[in-house]
XYZ file of C-alpha atoms in Angstrom:
377
model
C -24.449 -34.769 3.293
C -25.089 -37.854 1.175
C -23.185 -38.156 -2.079
C -25.397 -40.054 -4.476
C -24.453 -40.371 -8.121
C -23.103 -37.399 -9.995
C -25.564 -34.659 -9.126
C -24.392 -31.162 -8.143
C -26.006 -29.463 -5.158
C -26.667 -25.846 -6.057
C -25.738 -22.908 -3.867
C -29.343 -21.885 -3.343
C -30.183 -25.224 -1.730
C -27.398 -25.066 0.826
C -27.379 -23.919 4.399
C -23.963 -23.054 5.726
C -22.011 -23.566 8.929
C -20.366 -21.093 11.264
C -17.683 -23.279 12.848
C -14.380 -23.143 10.968
C -12.538 -26.250 9.801
C -8.911 -27.183 9.149
C -8.259 -28.087 5.502
C -5.146 -29.832 4.207
C -4.326 -30.156 0.498
C -1.310 -32.320 -0.224
C 0.010 -34.833 -2.733
C 2.250 -34.955 -5.783
C -0.403 -33.688 -8.203
C -1.072 -30.124 -9.273
C -3.835 -27.978 -7.777
C -2.987 -27.543 -4.104
C -2.069 -23.848 -4.033
C -4.672 -23.201 -6.726
C -7.355 -24.603 -4.411
C -6.253 -22.174 -1.693
C -6.472 -19.283 -4.171
C -9.962 -20.420 -5.139
C -11.040 -20.095 -1.507
C -9.459 -16.627 -1.424
C -11.601 -15.635 -4.409
C -14.761 -16.986 -2.783
C -14.040 -15.361 0.565
C -13.482 -11.960 -1.028
C -16.678 -12.402 -3.045
C -18.611 -13.156 0.137
C -17.328 -9.967 1.733
C -18.183 -7.871 -1.316
C -21.727 -9.110 -1.661
C -22.965 -9.543 1.912
C -22.908 -8.132 5.410
C -21.070 -11.195 6.708
C -17.797 -10.199 8.357
C -15.024 -11.813 6.363
C -11.332 -11.162 5.881
C -8.702 -13.487 4.460
C -4.962 -13.704 5.023
C -2.988 -15.283 2.201
C 0.338 -16.230 3.807
C 2.683 -17.876 1.322
C 5.785 -19.710 2.498
C 8.655 -20.522 0.110
C 7.440 -17.845 -2.327
C 9.697 -14.863 -1.914
C 8.685 -11.364 -2.918
C 11.541 -11.004 -5.428
C 9.635 -13.165 -7.911
C 6.387 -12.225 -9.668
C 3.549 -14.741 -9.455
C 0.615 -14.977 -11.831
C -2.018 -14.199 -9.201
C -0.326 -10.961 -8.064
C -2.141 -8.601 -10.415
C -5.602 -9.886 -9.544
C -4.955 -9.849 -5.796
C -3.545 -6.324 -5.987
C -6.609 -5.190 -7.943
C -8.933 -6.710 -5.341
C -6.886 -5.165 -2.540
C -7.214 -1.731 -4.128
C -10.971 -2.079 -4.343
C -11.532 -3.944 -1.085
C -8.550 -3.407 1.238
C -10.558 -4.592 4.240
C -11.077 -8.063 2.762
C -7.600 -9.430 2.030
C -4.024 -9.300 3.271
C -1.129 -11.029 1.533
C 2.285 -11.895 3.011
C 5.127 -13.719 1.283
C 8.128 -15.311 2.957
C 11.190 -17.302 1.932
C 13.159 -17.405 -1.286
C 11.493 -18.067 -4.619
C 13.445 -21.141 -5.606
C 13.475 -24.833 -4.814
C 15.890 -26.157 -2.229
C 16.276 -29.379 -0.241
C 17.244 -30.059 3.369
C 20.954 -30.014 2.571
C 20.648 -26.534 1.041
C 18.876 -24.784 3.928
C 20.470 -21.440 4.847
C 20.245 -19.064 7.790
C 17.988 -16.853 5.673
C 15.566 -19.758 5.159
C 15.311 -20.294 8.917
C 14.788 -16.593 9.579
C 12.064 -16.375 6.943
C 10.351 -19.462 8.332
C 10.248 -17.883 11.799
C 8.993 -14.581 10.362
C 6.202 -16.300 8.452
C 5.153 -18.431 11.390
C 5.087 -15.362 13.676
C 2.713 -13.715 11.190
C 0.576 -16.856 11.127
C 0.366 -17.112 14.930
C -0.557 -13.458 15.240
C -3.233 -13.738 12.569
C -4.760 -16.866 14.091
C -4.904 -15.316 17.567
C -6.083 -11.883 16.406
C -9.695 -12.673 15.605
C -9.421 -10.400 12.548
C -9.675 -13.153 9.955
C -12.361 -15.563 8.856
C -9.914 -17.487 6.637
C -6.155 -17.960 7.032
C -4.375 -19.643 4.126
C -0.998 -21.181 4.991
C 0.239 -21.892 1.489
C 3.192 -24.327 1.337
C 3.065 -24.929 5.087
C 3.392 -28.681 4.549
C 6.854 -28.611 2.912
C 8.013 -26.156 5.599
C 7.236 -28.836 8.148
C 8.787 -31.566 6.017
C 12.004 -29.535 5.668
C 12.172 -29.099 9.428
C 11.988 -25.298 9.196
C 9.008 -25.286 11.572
C 8.297 -27.557 14.526
C 5.359 -29.839 13.791
C 4.277 -30.042 17.428
C 4.076 -26.265 17.806
C 2.182 -25.799 14.561
C -0.343 -28.494 15.486
C -0.814 -26.962 18.954
C -1.505 -23.499 17.512
C -3.917 -24.816 14.874
C -5.821 -26.889 17.423
C -6.334 -23.789 19.603
C -7.620 -21.602 16.756
C -10.771 -19.506 17.262
C -13.855 -21.629 16.672
C -15.091 -19.737 13.595
C -11.695 -19.503 11.848
C -11.100 -21.505 8.666
C -7.490 -22.620 8.127
C -6.145 -23.978 4.843
C -2.720 -25.625 4.641
C -1.201 -26.682 1.327
C 1.833 -28.380 -0.140
C 3.467 -31.776 -0.480
C 4.406 -34.084 2.380
C 1.941 -33.076 5.086
C 3.076 -34.750 8.332
C 0.785 -37.327 9.998
C 0.288 -35.104 13.063
C -1.225 -32.381 10.880
C -3.404 -34.843 9.003
C -4.694 -36.184 12.322
C -6.195 -32.814 13.300
C -7.445 -31.942 9.802
C -11.192 -31.866 9.240
C -10.614 -32.121 5.489
C -7.757 -33.872 3.714
C -7.637 -33.890 -0.086
C -4.679 -35.520 -1.815
C -3.884 -34.480 -5.382
C -2.786 -37.649 -7.171
C -1.158 -37.198 -10.601
C -2.147 -39.286 -13.618
C -0.086 -39.458 -16.788
C -1.484 -39.868 -20.293
C 1.110 -41.067 -22.818
C -1.156 -40.080 -25.739
C -0.837 -36.388 -24.889
C 2.951 -36.591 -24.625
C 3.339 -38.727 -27.738
C 1.243 -36.374 -29.865
C 2.709 -33.192 -28.402
C -0.638 -32.045 -27.000
C -0.194 -29.346 -24.364
C -2.296 -26.901 -22.377
C -5.065 -29.213 -21.116
C -5.537 -29.725 -17.371
C -8.121 -31.992 -15.729
C -9.165 -32.075 -12.081
C -11.403 -34.957 -11.098
C -12.058 -37.301 -8.186
C -14.255 -37.485 -5.110
C -12.321 -35.015 -2.950
C -12.839 -31.300 -2.422
C -10.641 -29.059 -4.535
C -11.620 -29.487 -8.187
C -13.719 -26.400 -8.900
C -11.793 -24.554 -6.205
C -8.522 -25.276 -8.031
C -10.076 -24.085 -11.280
C -11.121 -20.816 -9.625
C -7.580 -20.434 -8.337
C -6.295 -21.022 -11.856
C -8.708 -18.364 -13.119
C -7.435 -15.913 -10.491
C -3.861 -16.586 -11.626
C -4.826 -16.101 -15.274
C -6.666 -12.850 -14.561
C -3.669 -11.629 -12.581
C -1.359 -12.482 -15.449
C -3.579 -10.495 -17.799
C -3.504 -7.495 -15.492
C 0.209 -7.364 -14.731
C 2.133 -9.356 -17.353
C 0.288 -10.044 -20.596
C -2.516 -7.642 -21.514
C -3.759 -10.083 -24.160
C -4.376 -12.842 -21.601
C -8.169 -13.039 -21.708
C -10.037 -15.523 -19.504
C -13.361 -17.363 -19.858
C -14.951 -19.104 -16.875
C -17.717 -21.439 -18.097
C -19.657 -23.380 -15.458
C -22.139 -26.197 -16.021
C -24.791 -27.560 -13.606
C -24.565 -24.358 -11.574
C -27.424 -22.151 -12.665
C -28.972 -19.497 -10.484
C -27.297 -17.390 -7.829
C -25.682 -17.821 -4.435
C -22.108 -18.594 -5.512
C -19.803 -16.278 -3.621
C -17.060 -16.155 -6.263
C -19.439 -14.293 -8.583
C -19.063 -10.973 -6.773
C -15.250 -11.067 -6.869
C -15.252 -12.014 -10.556
C -17.776 -9.236 -11.268
C -15.557 -6.711 -9.455
C -12.584 -7.730 -11.584
C -14.755 -7.547 -14.708
C -15.810 -4.018 -13.800
C -12.193 -2.899 -13.525
C -10.984 -4.956 -16.511
C -14.012 -5.550 -18.783
C -11.944 -6.920 -21.662
C -10.056 -9.410 -19.517
C -12.539 -11.905 -18.081
C -15.894 -13.375 -19.124
C -18.035 -15.535 -16.860
C -20.981 -17.704 -17.865
C -23.169 -20.171 -15.976
C -25.552 -22.717 -17.439
C -27.957 -25.274 -16.032
C -30.991 -25.124 -13.815
C -30.918 -23.908 -10.239
C -31.588 -27.483 -9.160
C -29.864 -30.820 -8.670
C -29.479 -33.018 -11.736
C -29.457 -36.732 -10.893
C -28.544 -39.620 -13.119
C -31.689 -41.093 -14.690
C -33.747 -37.986 -13.871
C -32.458 -35.568 -16.523
C -35.001 -33.111 -17.885
C -35.183 -31.615 -21.354
C -34.016 -28.245 -20.054
C -30.894 -29.906 -18.649
C -29.909 -30.996 -22.180
C -30.723 -27.577 -23.606
C -28.642 -25.781 -20.984
C -25.726 -28.180 -21.367
C -25.694 -27.625 -25.141
C -25.963 -23.870 -24.683
C -22.917 -23.915 -22.450
C -20.972 -26.075 -24.881
C -21.757 -23.786 -27.824
C -20.298 -20.879 -25.860
C -17.241 -22.946 -24.908
C -16.745 -24.376 -28.399
C -16.827 -20.933 -29.987
C -14.439 -19.578 -27.336
C -11.929 -22.387 -27.915
C -12.030 -21.934 -31.692
C -11.819 -18.137 -31.542
C -8.307 -17.873 -30.163
C -9.457 -14.856 -28.130
C -8.913 -16.560 -24.787
C -5.593 -17.699 -23.325
C -7.262 -19.494 -20.384
C -10.645 -21.248 -20.518
C -12.149 -22.858 -17.423
C -14.690 -25.627 -18.196
C -16.004 -26.177 -14.687
C -18.141 -29.300 -14.098
C -17.813 -30.394 -17.716
C -16.922 -33.929 -16.585
C -20.189 -34.678 -14.729
C -22.142 -33.017 -17.546
C -20.647 -35.550 -19.973
C -21.014 -38.375 -17.446
C -24.731 -37.582 -17.138
C -24.888 -37.927 -20.952
C -26.027 -34.336 -21.327
C -23.192 -33.819 -23.839
C -21.498 -36.063 -26.392
C -17.757 -36.276 -25.622
C -16.641 -36.625 -29.257
C -17.211 -32.976 -30.288
C -15.307 -31.993 -27.154
C -12.374 -34.184 -28.188
C -12.330 -32.616 -31.638
C -12.456 -29.061 -30.263
C -9.619 -29.769 -27.849
C -7.499 -31.277 -30.616
C -7.993 -28.120 -32.695
C -7.498 -25.565 -29.926
C -4.855 -22.866 -30.429
C -1.546 -24.011 -28.992
C -1.273 -21.083 -26.571
C -4.800 -21.574 -25.160
C -4.860 -23.333 -21.810
C -8.002 -25.281 -20.926
C -8.913 -26.440 -17.412
C -11.644 -29.087 -17.039
C -13.155 -30.113 -13.705
C -15.614 -32.433 -12.048
C -16.046 -35.997 -10.907
C -17.205 -38.741 -13.243
C -17.748 -42.485 -13.096
C -16.645 -43.155 -16.661
C -13.658 -41.064 -17.807
C -14.398 -39.685 -21.299
C -11.973 -39.932 -24.217
C -10.677 -36.377 -23.808
C -8.896 -37.411 -20.594
C -6.190 -38.918 -22.837
C -5.401 -35.405 -24.105
C -4.485 -34.012 -20.693
C -0.915 -33.006 -19.970
C -1.915 -32.391 -16.341
C -4.458 -34.646 -14.638
C -4.935 -34.494 -10.881
C -7.326 -36.862 -9.169
C -8.475 -35.210 -5.959
C -8.618 -38.153 -3.567
C -10.803 -37.737 -0.484
C -9.118 -39.019 2.664
C -11.332 -36.955 4.945
C -14.226 -34.511 4.434
C -16.148 -32.740 7.172
C -19.374 -33.105 5.189
C -19.195 -36.867 5.701
C -19.522 -36.316 9.446
C -22.599 -34.122 9.066
C -20.827 -30.752 9.092
C -22.504 -28.263 6.760
C -20.679 -26.561 3.913
C -19.699 -22.919 4.356
C -20.530 -19.927 2.221
C -17.359 -18.208 1.016
C -15.329 -21.393 1.367
C -17.157 -24.327 -0.203
C -19.464 -22.355 -2.513
């Protein structure tokens, strides 16, 4: 796949591969576990809306069951409706600890989690296995790197494996087909002015929209199980048409909780390239922004996903100044997540309290491997 300019390839124009890849998300920036959750959402959506055999295991290390996590409610709701599509296992204790604080319980939980992982990988039951926070388990020495690498290398051909967390060891990175590093950026303007609740995911690596979908899953789950007023809007630019696998999972959640989540797409079902914008591209971009602007001002939504807003602005389909003004006036308890690559960072980047640049160290698409339905789109 050739990356040229800022255009977005639509789902309808994509073929998809069968052979599974090994993904690694690491780095000091935010978005690693969220990216894994985004793939979970897509994989479930694929299983809901097609005859393709798919089942995902979400295995979370260092996230003990005694603590509630934001995504729990949404995953439980999807499990109730589609028990054949997702399994979730948690291991470890739900608190930070370093190498000097490792206990016998930590070692036992590490072994338990890895036994589950090995069984799942060998079983042939799963199309996707997420090993969330595997990387710090290896860094802490709770699992043997050599054994983990050996098991991952011998995975079934069609199985997709996703490993997340800081400090991925070189041996794991060597066998990865995809390696995205989340690099944090800090904006003193946001801190100085007390601006909170704005997250930006940009860069050339895979994981931006996927992280936003994971964030949406967390927000929906929070609205189901913790805060009934937590309403979510997912607004996506440059992604018109159909073929996006997350749609079915979002629609299923909307059916069960119609007042909790809204989902809108805008744009043509076609690639938009720099210098080749059409009038309808401007119209669709403005339509999407009017929906987003009204949602931000309304105070009805606690989480608003503005997916692919960055390339829309970079293509000059939208003026960044009205966006800046809307973000400055947003309700304090509204969290806004903005995604997409761009050549020229717009002024609203300075308002971000969280900004992760997804740096591409390795991407299977660059070696001619096709993207995969239910994982990449």
